[in-house]
Amino acid sequence: MPEKTEKVLKITVPAGHARVFEVKNGGFFTVTDIEGGQITDLVAFNADDLSEKISGSHTRLGLHSIRFKVGDSVRSNFRRPMMEIVEDTVGTHDMLVPACDDQRYLVDYGVIDHRNCVSNFEEVLAPRGIGRGSIPDPLNIFENATVDEAGNLVHLPVVSKAGDHITFRALMNLVCAVSVCPMDLNITGGDRITDILVTIDRNEKQRRES
Ligand SMILES: [Zn+2]
């Protein structure tokens, strides 16, 4: 157990911005809503083959559900399990809605140059050679969207409270990015944007299994 105490990394992701991080196969990472009510977009790539990345459609089919819960695995575009949900204090997340982008704010709200998740991802992933066309649809952590009986996509207010979190276990070496969604123009994002915390813990497996 030589590396034991050096393997916990905490990243505070500033409101409206993104950060990138790596998680080794078997490692854990947690996304924590520090103040509550903050949607956080998450994307992940196979660190050993960046053409493999999370896929909402493959995950939905794999789970036969539009939602994911503890024990479920998020699938890749190659249909392989990439990461497993091991803890979740909220239970309300989304994998139907695409990341917000400049057109979302311009066309739907008439706002020019609003910060957005796609540009956030581009900023942090470009140094890794990942361009806009290679960024998958995200998992929208803490986003409260669903489908009603008529098939309509319904956006509801976020229910996460301060300290709520979700933890994933990596099932392959991952490059991940999170964007603290800057949406402040509708009910889904609440009325203010707040920091979130990402904790990467490579000791957790040993602790939980001991
Ligand atoms: Zn967004």
PDB file of C-alpha atoms and ligand atoms in Angstrom, residues 41 100 117 181-182, ligand 1:
ATOM      1  CA  ASP A  41     -22.459  18.307 -17.163  1.00  0.00           C
ATOM      2  CA  CYS A 100     -25.994  23.984 -23.653  1.00  0.00           C
ATOM      3  CA  CYS A 117     -21.085  23.990 -21.457  1.00  0.00           C
ATOM      4  CA  CYS A 181     -23.681  24.596 -16.279  1.00  0.00           C
ATOM      5  CA  PRO A 182     -24.017  28.383 -16.651  1.00  0.00           C
TER       6      PRO A 182
HETATM    7 ZN    ZN B   1     -24.924  23.877 -19.688  1.00  0.00          ZN
END
